[in-house]
Structure formats: structure tokens, C-alpha cells
Amino acid sequence: MSHCMACSRLIAGLLPGPSHLDAMTSNAPHSRLVYSTDSGRVCPNCRQALAQCTCKRAQTPGGGDGTARVWRESKGRGGKTVTLVKGLLIDAEALQALGKRLRSACGSGGTVKDGVIEIQGDHAERVTALLLEAGLKAKRAGG
């Protein structure tokens, strides 16, 4: 491991401490690791690699009340209409599977981002009916 000149002298006992080496190696509560070359990005809460994060599994991606809100939106999308579904209290894998089922039922593309299912086109009525058939609470929102 390579050290700077001041660290090398400190390690050799030529310089009195403390130095910036102490600050780098301290476990002060105000310091936090955000990236490691060993594991990549690190969760700020549990300080584990994001792939092994334990706190993200406890959180719900949508953060809603369990009732799916279905609305259509076209602002900021170049005039193209998108149907959005938000508020479901299901985990990320189930949300991905539900998004795929809704997209295939509507015959359209789309994605799941940040706990929100986006389906290309105006399919709000069809999506609401499909969610109700699947046993989920759903209602139309917006205009």
C-alpha cells in the first residue's frame, strides 16, 4: 500500500502525530463510507454493500398506503401519454412482475422506476380494472 510522504515519515517515527492519517482511519460518527472499491456503493444506514443491504428490504418501494393510485400524465414527456401506478405496498420483485403483467395485458411498453409502474399510452381504465381483478385496492387519480 502506498502512502504519501508525510504518512511514510509518521509511520517511520520521524514526524510527531496526529496527522491526516488519523482522520482517514478514524471511525468518527460524522464520517461515512459511500463507495468502496471492494464492494461498490454502500448503504448509508446499514453500511453494507447495496447488494447485501438489509434495510432496503424492510422499506417498501412505493411508500404508499396500499391503495394503488392510477393516473395518466403527459407533462415532461414530449406530449406522449403515460399511465402511472403508485402506492402499492409490495416488494420490488412483485412490483416488477406486476408491471410486466400490466404491460403485456395493455400490449404496451413501460418500466418500473422508484416504486412507480409506468405504462406507455393511456391505459388508466384498463389498468384499474386489472388491479381490481388481481385483488388489489385501486382507484383513479388525477384528471
GROMACS .gro file of C-alpha atoms in nm:
model
  143
    1MET     CA    1   0.000   0.000   0.000
    2SER     CA    2   0.140   0.337  -0.096
    3HIS     CA    3   0.141   0.626   0.149
    4CYS     CA    4   0.211   0.993   0.099
    5MET     CA    5   0.544   1.131   0.217
    6ALA     CA    6   0.401   1.266   0.545
    7CYS     CA    7   0.238   0.932   0.623
    8SER     CA    8   0.557   0.743   0.546
    9ARG     CA    9   0.754   0.969   0.782
   10LEU     CA   10   0.487   0.937   1.050
   11ILE     CA   11   0.490   0.559   1.021
   12ALA     CA   12   0.871   0.558   1.037
   13GLY     CA   13   0.851   0.770   1.355
   14LEU     CA   14   1.018   1.076   1.204
   15LEU     CA   15   0.716   1.307   1.244
   16PRO     CA   16   0.506   1.358   1.554
   17GLY     CA   17   0.134   1.277   1.513
   18PRO     CA   18  -0.152   1.346   1.478
   19SER     CA   19  -0.178   1.385   1.102
   20HIS     CA   20  -0.435   1.339   0.829
   21LEU     CA   21  -0.375   0.963   0.856
   22ASP     CA   22  -0.557   0.965   1.190
   23ALA     CA   23  -0.857   1.137   1.030
   24MET     CA   24  -0.862   0.887   0.744
   25THR     CA   25  -0.857   0.583   0.968
   26SER     CA   26  -1.080   0.706   1.248
   27ASN     CA   27  -1.430   0.570   1.290
   28ALA     CA   28  -1.581   0.903   1.382
   29PRO     CA   29  -1.961   0.910   1.378
   30HIS     CA   30  -1.965   1.201   1.132
   31SER     CA   31  -1.762   1.012   0.871
   32ARG     CA   32  -1.935   0.768   0.645
   33LEU     CA   33  -1.824   0.547   0.359
   34VAL     CA   34  -2.025   0.595   0.040
   35TYR     CA   35  -1.816   0.392  -0.206
   36SER     CA   36  -1.565   0.112  -0.170
   37THR     CA   37  -1.358  -0.044  -0.445
   38ASP     CA   38  -1.420  -0.380  -0.280
   39SER     CA   39  -1.799  -0.373  -0.278
   40GLY     CA   40  -1.909  -0.066  -0.479
   41ARG     CA   41  -2.179   0.164  -0.342
   42VAL     CA   42  -2.251   0.139   0.030
   43CYS     CA   43  -2.585   0.189   0.208
   44PRO     CA   44  -2.565   0.488   0.445
   45ASN     CA   45  -2.795   0.323   0.701
   46CYS     CA   46  -2.660  -0.029   0.749
   47ARG     CA   47  -2.314   0.038   0.595
   48GLN     CA   48  -2.336  -0.278   0.385
   49ALA     CA   49  -2.283  -0.306   0.009
   50LEU     CA   50  -2.606  -0.216  -0.172
   51ALA     CA   51  -2.636  -0.573  -0.299
   52GLN     CA   52  -2.633  -0.704   0.062
   53CYS     CA   53  -2.823  -0.412   0.216
   54THR     CA   54  -3.061  -0.529   0.488
   55CYS     CA   55  -3.253  -0.206   0.541
   56LYS     CA   56  -3.374  -0.166   0.181
   57ARG     CA   57  -3.566  -0.492   0.203
   58ALA     CA   58  -3.753  -0.363   0.507
   59GLN     CA   59  -3.863  -0.049   0.324
   60THR     CA   60  -4.146  -0.052   0.075
   61PRO     CA   61  -4.054   0.090  -0.264
   62GLY     CA   62  -4.375   0.284  -0.321
   63GLY     CA   63  -4.413   0.412   0.030
   64GLY     CA   64  -4.788   0.438  -0.017
   65ASP     CA   65  -5.091   0.337   0.185
   66GLY     CA   66  -5.165   0.015  -0.004
   67THR     CA   67  -5.417   0.168  -0.243
   68ALA     CA   68  -5.291   0.186  -0.599
   69ARG     CA   69  -5.340   0.531  -0.749
   70VAL     CA   70  -5.369   0.514  -1.128
   71TRP     CA   71  -5.341   0.828  -1.337
   72ARG     CA   72  -5.219   0.943  -1.675
   73GLU     CA   73  -4.953   1.201  -1.733
   74SER     CA   74  -4.804   1.370  -2.036
   75LYS     CA   75  -4.609   1.661  -1.889
   76GLY     CA   76  -4.236   1.647  -1.948
   77ARG     CA   77  -4.267   1.352  -2.185
   78GLY     CA   78  -4.272   1.524  -2.519
   79GLY     CA   79  -4.652   1.514  -2.537
   80LYS     CA   80  -4.665   1.136  -2.505
   81THR     CA   81  -4.917   0.999  -2.256
   82VAL     CA   82  -4.805   0.757  -1.986
   83THR     CA   83  -5.020   0.568  -1.733
   84LEU     CA   84  -4.870   0.568  -1.382
   85VAL     CA   85  -4.945   0.334  -1.090
   86LYS     CA   86  -4.820   0.433  -0.744
   87GLY     CA   87  -4.890   0.347  -0.381
   88LEU     CA   88  -4.871  -0.033  -0.380
   89LEU     CA   89  -4.719  -0.191  -0.069
   90ILE     CA   90  -4.540  -0.481  -0.239
   91ASP     CA   91  -4.171  -0.563  -0.268
   92ALA     CA   92  -3.958  -0.474  -0.570
   93GLU     CA   93  -3.971  -0.820  -0.731
   94ALA     CA   94  -4.351  -0.839  -0.707
   95LEU     CA   95  -4.376  -0.484  -0.842
   96GLN     CA   96  -4.161  -0.580  -1.142
   97ALA     CA   97  -4.379  -0.887  -1.206
   98LEU     CA   98  -4.699  -0.683  -1.176
   99GLY     CA   99  -4.558  -0.421  -1.412
  100LYS     CA  100  -4.478  -0.689  -1.668
  101ARG     CA  101  -4.828  -0.836  -1.637
  102LEU     CA  102  -4.992  -0.496  -1.681
  103ARG     CA  103  -4.771  -0.405  -1.979
  104SER     CA  104  -4.847  -0.731  -2.157
  105ALA     CA  105  -5.221  -0.700  -2.085
  106CYS     CA  106  -5.220  -0.349  -2.231
  107GLY     CA  107  -4.998  -0.451  -2.524
  108SER     CA  108  -4.763  -0.169  -2.446
  109GLY     CA  109  -4.414  -0.096  -2.316
  110GLY     CA  110  -4.313   0.064  -1.993
  111THR     CA  111  -4.096   0.035  -1.686
  112VAL     CA  112  -4.086   0.032  -1.307
  113LYS     CA  113  -3.894   0.322  -1.153
  114ASP     CA  114  -3.873   0.415  -0.784
  115GLY     CA  115  -4.180   0.215  -0.687
  116VAL     CA  116  -4.392   0.357  -0.972
  117ILE     CA  117  -4.515   0.147  -1.263
  118GLU     CA  118  -4.509   0.343  -1.592
  119ILE     CA  119  -4.703   0.209  -1.890
  120GLN     CA  120  -4.680   0.383  -2.226
  121GLY     CA  121  -5.013   0.516  -2.352
  122ASP     CA  122  -5.349   0.598  -2.198
  123HIS     CA  123  -5.448   0.270  -2.029
  124ALA     CA  124  -5.574   0.404  -1.695
  125GLU     CA  125  -5.918   0.242  -1.711
  126ARG     CA  126  -5.781  -0.096  -1.820
  127VAL     CA  127  -5.504  -0.089  -1.557
  128THR     CA  128  -5.750   0.000  -1.279
  129ALA     CA  129  -5.975  -0.291  -1.382
  130LEU     CA  130  -5.679  -0.532  -1.396
  131LEU     CA  131  -5.561  -0.430  -1.050
  132LEU     CA  132  -5.909  -0.477  -0.905
  133GLU     CA  133  -5.934  -0.822  -1.070
  134ALA     CA  134  -5.599  -0.913  -0.911
  135GLY     CA  135  -5.748  -0.837  -0.569
  136LEU     CA  136  -5.561  -0.511  -0.509
  137LYS     CA  137  -5.722  -0.186  -0.396
  138ALA     CA  138  -5.703   0.060  -0.682
  139LYS     CA  139  -5.862   0.388  -0.778
  140ARG     CA  140  -5.827   0.651  -1.045
  141ALA     CA  141  -5.648   0.968  -0.950
  142GLY     CA  142  -5.592   1.292  -1.134
  143GLY     CA  143  -5.789   1.412  -1.435
   0.00000   0.00000   0.00000
